[in-house]
XYZ file of C-alpha atoms in Angstrom:
368
model
C 9.585 -13.779 22.978
C 7.083 -11.033 23.826
C 4.155 -9.985 21.669
C 6.221 -7.241 20.043
C 8.895 -9.806 19.227
C 6.338 -11.912 17.396
C 5.211 -8.819 15.494
C 8.775 -7.980 14.427
C 9.513 -11.524 13.249
C 6.114 -11.878 11.587
C 6.518 -8.554 9.793
C 9.875 -9.629 8.402
C 8.397 -12.952 7.252
C 5.279 -11.378 5.735
C 7.342 -8.786 3.891
C 9.831 -11.393 2.704
C 7.174 -13.719 1.316
C 5.293 -10.832 -0.302
C 8.430 -9.385 -1.895
C 9.546 -12.777 -3.177
C 6.172 -13.715 -4.684
C 5.511 -10.306 -6.209
C 8.914 -10.305 -7.892
C 8.539 -13.858 -9.206
C 4.996 -13.242 -10.470
C 5.356 -9.681 -11.723
C 2.336 -8.816 -9.579
C 2.254 -5.032 -9.487
C -0.548 -2.902 -8.087
C 0.629 0.076 -10.109
C 0.724 -2.002 -13.282
C -2.851 -3.126 -12.684
C -4.018 0.445 -13.297
C -1.282 1.592 -15.683
C -1.638 -1.292 -18.148
C -5.361 -0.709 -18.586
C -4.776 2.813 -19.880
C -1.408 2.488 -21.621
C -1.699 -0.965 -23.172
C -5.404 -1.824 -22.937
C -4.299 -4.885 -20.950
C -6.453 -5.929 -17.976
C -4.413 -9.007 -16.969
C -2.943 -7.493 -13.787
C -6.209 -5.679 -13.044
C -8.024 -9.037 -12.962
C -5.470 -10.382 -10.496
C -5.780 -7.279 -8.328
C -9.556 -7.711 -8.265
C -9.010 -11.312 -7.171
C -6.746 -10.143 -4.328
C -9.316 -7.572 -3.172
C -12.266 -9.992 -3.227
C -10.255 -12.758 -1.545
C -9.175 -10.285 1.144
C -12.783 -9.205 1.558
C -13.925 -12.771 2.234
C -10.987 -13.547 4.524
C -11.315 -10.324 6.542
C -15.027 -10.921 7.052
C -14.372 -14.504 8.094
C -11.712 -13.348 10.544
C -14.087 -10.718 11.935
C -16.818 -13.274 12.529
C -14.361 -15.578 14.262
C -13.232 -12.743 16.527
C -9.709 -12.722 15.094
C -9.601 -9.021 14.209
C -8.762 -6.889 17.267
C -10.248 -3.792 15.606
C -13.056 -3.268 13.122
C -12.884 -0.733 11.525
C -9.131 -0.446 11.803
C -7.315 2.353 13.639
C -6.297 5.337 11.490
C -9.340 4.912 9.232
C -11.476 8.006 9.750
C -14.643 9.363 8.166
C -14.577 9.910 4.391
C -13.273 13.129 2.921
C -12.731 14.626 -0.507
C -9.064 14.471 0.483
C -9.161 10.699 0.047
C -10.316 11.081 -3.548
C -7.678 13.747 -4.235
C -5.009 11.630 -2.572
C -5.902 8.676 -4.785
C -5.617 10.801 -7.917
C -2.171 12.140 -7.013
C -1.030 8.685 -5.935
C -2.177 7.271 -9.280
C 0.043 9.747 -11.108
C 2.967 9.006 -8.807
C 2.864 5.217 -8.994
C 2.817 5.252 -12.801
C 5.768 7.657 -12.948
C 7.661 5.573 -10.389
C 6.973 2.309 -12.206
C 5.540 0.767 -9.053
C 3.721 1.541 -5.835
C 5.275 1.765 -2.374
C 5.647 -2.035 -2.289
C 6.536 -2.528 -5.952
C 9.391 -0.045 -5.785
C 10.746 -1.853 -2.716
C 10.923 -5.355 -4.160
C 12.285 -3.945 -7.421
C 14.933 -2.041 -5.460
C 15.893 -5.286 -3.759
C 16.295 -6.833 -7.207
C 18.665 -4.058 -8.313
C 16.303 -1.710 -10.160
C 17.843 1.781 -9.953
C 14.755 3.807 -11.021
C 12.852 2.002 -8.259
C 15.575 2.962 -5.788
C 15.179 6.564 -6.953
C 11.471 6.258 -6.187
C 12.247 5.050 -2.651
C 14.438 8.121 -2.134
C 11.576 10.206 -3.511
C 9.229 8.679 -0.954
C 11.501 9.858 1.842
C 11.969 13.309 0.289
C 8.234 13.678 -0.295
C 7.526 12.756 3.312
C 9.883 15.526 4.440
C 8.182 17.978 2.084
C 4.750 17.139 3.453
C 5.874 18.006 6.978
C 6.349 21.614 5.839
C 2.666 22.197 5.089
C 1.043 19.647 7.385
C -0.789 22.284 9.498
C -2.275 23.918 6.402
C -3.394 20.618 4.933
C -4.917 19.524 8.235
C -7.163 22.577 8.234
C -8.110 22.046 4.579
C -8.839 18.371 5.214
C -11.261 19.333 7.966
C -13.137 21.530 5.502
C -13.128 18.755 2.869
C -14.689 16.197 5.209
C -17.929 14.764 3.872
C -21.115 14.994 5.983
C -20.888 11.308 6.908
C -19.776 9.897 10.257
C -19.722 6.241 9.207
C -16.300 4.812 8.383
C -17.488 1.806 6.363
C -20.249 1.218 3.834
C -22.014 -1.374 6.059
C -22.031 1.108 8.949
C -23.481 3.737 6.627
C -26.291 1.374 5.626
C -26.535 -0.147 9.138
C -26.420 -3.683 7.734
C -24.349 -6.768 8.536
C -21.067 -6.562 6.572
C -21.429 -10.218 5.661
C -24.486 -9.477 3.541
C -22.607 -6.995 1.361
C -19.517 -9.208 1.183
C -21.700 -12.104 0.029
C -23.421 -9.906 -2.547
C -20.014 -9.019 -3.993
C -18.169 -12.331 -3.606
C -20.751 -14.627 -5.233
C -21.017 -12.743 -8.564
C -17.242 -12.253 -8.495
C -16.736 -16.018 -8.131
C -18.811 -16.653 -11.258
C -16.841 -13.981 -13.105
C -13.529 -15.498 -12.000
C -14.697 -18.944 -13.147
C -15.612 -17.518 -16.531
C -12.178 -15.918 -16.878
C -10.628 -19.288 -16.018
C -12.560 -21.005 -18.810
C -11.429 -18.272 -21.186
C -7.797 -18.703 -20.133
C -7.506 -15.152 -18.822
C -5.582 -16.077 -15.674
C -2.467 -17.182 -17.558
C 0.141 -15.438 -19.666
C 0.854 -16.892 -23.072
C 4.291 -17.542 -24.493
C 7.593 -18.346 -22.810
C 7.633 -17.652 -19.083
C 10.762 -16.852 -17.044
C 12.362 -19.484 -14.855
C 10.741 -19.740 -11.436
C 7.617 -17.898 -12.597
C 4.735 -17.769 -10.110
C 1.244 -17.177 -11.563
C -0.069 -13.771 -10.448
C -3.335 -15.343 -9.290
C -1.344 -17.419 -6.791
C 0.427 -14.281 -5.583
C -2.962 -12.558 -5.255
C -4.280 -15.320 -2.986
C -1.054 -15.303 -0.979
C -1.226 -11.537 -0.445
C -4.814 -11.866 0.771
C -3.789 -14.566 3.256
C -0.729 -12.631 4.423
C -2.711 -9.429 4.853
C -5.448 -11.117 6.860
C -3.004 -12.964 9.077
C -0.880 -9.893 9.760
C -3.943 -7.786 10.504
C -5.168 -10.417 12.963
C -1.809 -10.215 14.732
C -1.223 -6.456 14.690
C -4.747 -5.039 14.425
C -3.848 -3.053 11.297
C -3.600 -3.846 7.577
C -0.246 -3.888 5.823
C 0.997 -0.356 5.261
C 4.461 1.191 5.173
C 4.332 4.868 4.238
C 4.387 6.278 7.777
C 7.799 4.683 8.189
C 9.061 6.773 5.269
C 7.991 9.808 7.293
C 9.987 8.430 10.200
C 13.041 8.103 7.955
C 12.565 11.663 6.728
C 12.213 12.921 10.289
C 15.345 11.087 11.394
C 17.365 12.582 8.525
C 16.008 16.065 9.178
C 16.710 15.808 12.909
C 20.372 15.199 12.050
C 20.753 17.720 9.232
C 18.556 20.548 10.522
C 17.695 19.861 14.169
C 16.279 23.320 14.925
C 13.968 23.239 11.927
C 12.970 19.683 12.785
C 11.869 20.793 16.247
C 9.586 23.414 14.692
C 7.607 20.899 12.619
C 4.405 19.792 14.337
C 3.941 16.874 11.941
C 6.736 14.863 13.515
C 5.281 15.434 16.988
C 1.804 14.214 16.081
C 0.551 10.857 17.379
C -2.342 9.775 15.138
C -2.378 6.252 16.571
C -3.559 6.136 20.169
C -5.791 3.181 20.900
C -6.148 0.514 23.568
C -5.868 -3.062 22.338
C -9.150 -4.756 23.331
C -7.465 -8.097 23.956
C -4.377 -7.107 25.924
C -5.394 -3.728 27.320
C -2.103 -2.298 26.030
C -2.035 1.315 24.848
C -0.783 1.382 21.263
C 0.874 4.645 20.253
C 2.419 5.629 16.949
C 3.170 8.560 14.692
C 5.487 9.905 11.987
C 8.188 11.034 14.410
C 11.579 9.227 14.323
C 11.032 7.319 17.570
C 10.392 3.617 18.230
C 6.655 3.024 18.583
C 3.937 0.612 17.510
C 3.896 1.855 13.912
C 7.641 1.341 13.509
C 7.322 -2.150 15.012
C 4.561 -3.034 12.555
C 5.935 -1.391 9.403
C 9.754 -1.380 9.410
C 10.144 -5.195 9.452
C 7.757 -5.424 6.498
C 9.884 -2.922 4.553
C 13.052 -4.895 5.305
C 11.321 -8.139 4.382
C 10.091 -6.861 1.018
C 13.590 -5.670 0.105
C 15.120 -9.002 1.111
C 12.381 -11.013 -0.585
C 12.874 -9.193 -3.868
C 16.645 -9.610 -3.609
C 16.385 -13.333 -2.823
C 14.034 -13.912 -5.736
C 16.395 -12.106 -8.106
C 19.472 -13.970 -6.834
C 17.856 -17.401 -7.193
C 17.141 -16.839 -10.881
C 20.290 -14.782 -11.608
C 18.365 -11.561 -12.194
C 20.085 -9.362 -9.598
C 21.652 -6.606 -11.688
C 22.514 -2.952 -11.155
C 22.496 -1.362 -14.590
C 24.832 1.614 -14.698
C 23.559 3.137 -17.919
C 20.096 4.368 -17.042
C 18.198 7.017 -18.966
C 18.113 10.196 -16.865
C 14.403 10.486 -17.564
C 13.799 7.143 -15.844
C 15.559 8.285 -12.681
C 13.718 11.609 -12.736
C 10.376 9.885 -13.258
C 11.119 7.423 -10.457
C 12.130 10.111 -7.971
C 9.222 12.399 -8.909
C 6.791 9.507 -8.654
C 8.111 8.666 -5.200
C 7.636 12.267 -4.045
C 4.050 12.288 -5.312
C 3.267 8.945 -3.670
C 4.610 10.192 -0.343
C 2.599 13.414 -0.487
C -0.601 11.677 -1.562
C -0.252 8.960 1.081
C -0.329 11.647 3.736
C -3.088 13.582 1.988
C -5.189 10.478 1.358
C -4.691 8.757 4.689
C -2.537 5.901 3.413
C -1.017 4.286 0.344
C -2.634 2.043 -2.262
C -1.707 -1.158 -0.405
C -3.290 0.122 2.816
C -6.473 1.123 1.008
C -6.817 -1.597 -1.664
C -5.831 -4.618 0.436
C -6.790 -3.258 3.858
C -9.578 -0.704 3.726
C -11.483 -1.916 0.666
C -11.916 -5.478 1.996
C -13.927 -4.060 4.902
C -15.626 -1.595 2.535
C -14.124 1.466 4.224
C -15.485 4.634 2.633
C -12.112 6.473 2.626
C -10.549 3.524 0.811
C -13.330 3.364 -1.768
C -12.789 7.054 -2.512
C -9.013 6.612 -2.700
C -9.424 3.693 -5.119
C -11.776 5.741 -7.292
C -9.133 8.460 -7.524
C -6.476 5.993 -8.675
C -8.146 5.531 -12.073
C -7.947 9.126 -13.369
C -4.579 9.476 -11.653
C -3.145 6.453 -13.470
C -4.468 7.810 -16.765
C -2.777 11.173 -16.166
C 0.410 9.431 -15.067
C 0.504 7.481 -18.305
C 0.215 10.665 -20.330
C 3.053 12.267 -18.354
C 5.262 9.202 -18.669
C 4.875 9.238 -22.443
C 6.143 12.834 -22.522
C 9.068 12.237 -20.152
C 10.350 9.157 -21.948
């Protein structure tokens, strides 16, 4: 099996394990932000912080061992106000959708119809973005901040390990305190087959580090939604499809330092490195969520769904797709990929998620 074969199989396995564990634990990146504002509940937020810090330590360890082909990762550019704006819009979208780009996938696999509506919204939103891609590209250039450094350590010209240590040590004491206070566990009756979210957080950090060591890029899936949108548009409106520059762009063009292979990828509906890295993960997450639901007899497709739920799911998916393109990636890419290496675009995107989640909660209350 060639290197691409290993990537395809590994992507399916990584996605399957992630989807299974996230469904069994209820680990939801969208819920981590939403619950803080809607319910004053920081349980999922604590577990997300654990996943980020664990990823930070693991990524830095992998970098020092020479296991990361790229550092910073491809597709991470200099910081821009667009990253902050993208995070805000994404925050609104993920709350409306009831999950992020990964959460909606594993919930779809488990038979959640509003989540499936969000997945359709992600594809529709990707098609919509293609219509104004040239305009946004010019605006993004204007919004670029006067900083060339991609990561915080590069900005300060210090060893990344120093900053990681300065964050990880206090975080470890905080995590230990939360353990003594019993804040890592849910109280009351737990569902059959329940996996503690802290265990899922550690697993996601390990999976993300391992997959990045293999592929050179963090886990991310939103460009593949653009590929799906492009494929559909090429069939339904081929002439219009040919006029869209977005689907002809190739943002990934980098030589792998270990193999010397030229890695190419973009949003167009053609097989490339991005499709090899992302599509198996998408399939795996769907299958993992479905398997988890089947094993505990939770796979159901409710027919009587409130129309507002479907509308919120679809609208949230559209917003997540648009903001992923505007902000240079989704929340998984930034929170569990860019933030662990202290990438400035990811820090800005994460900052935007907070006000976005608050606004999304207000909108959700009005819709439902």
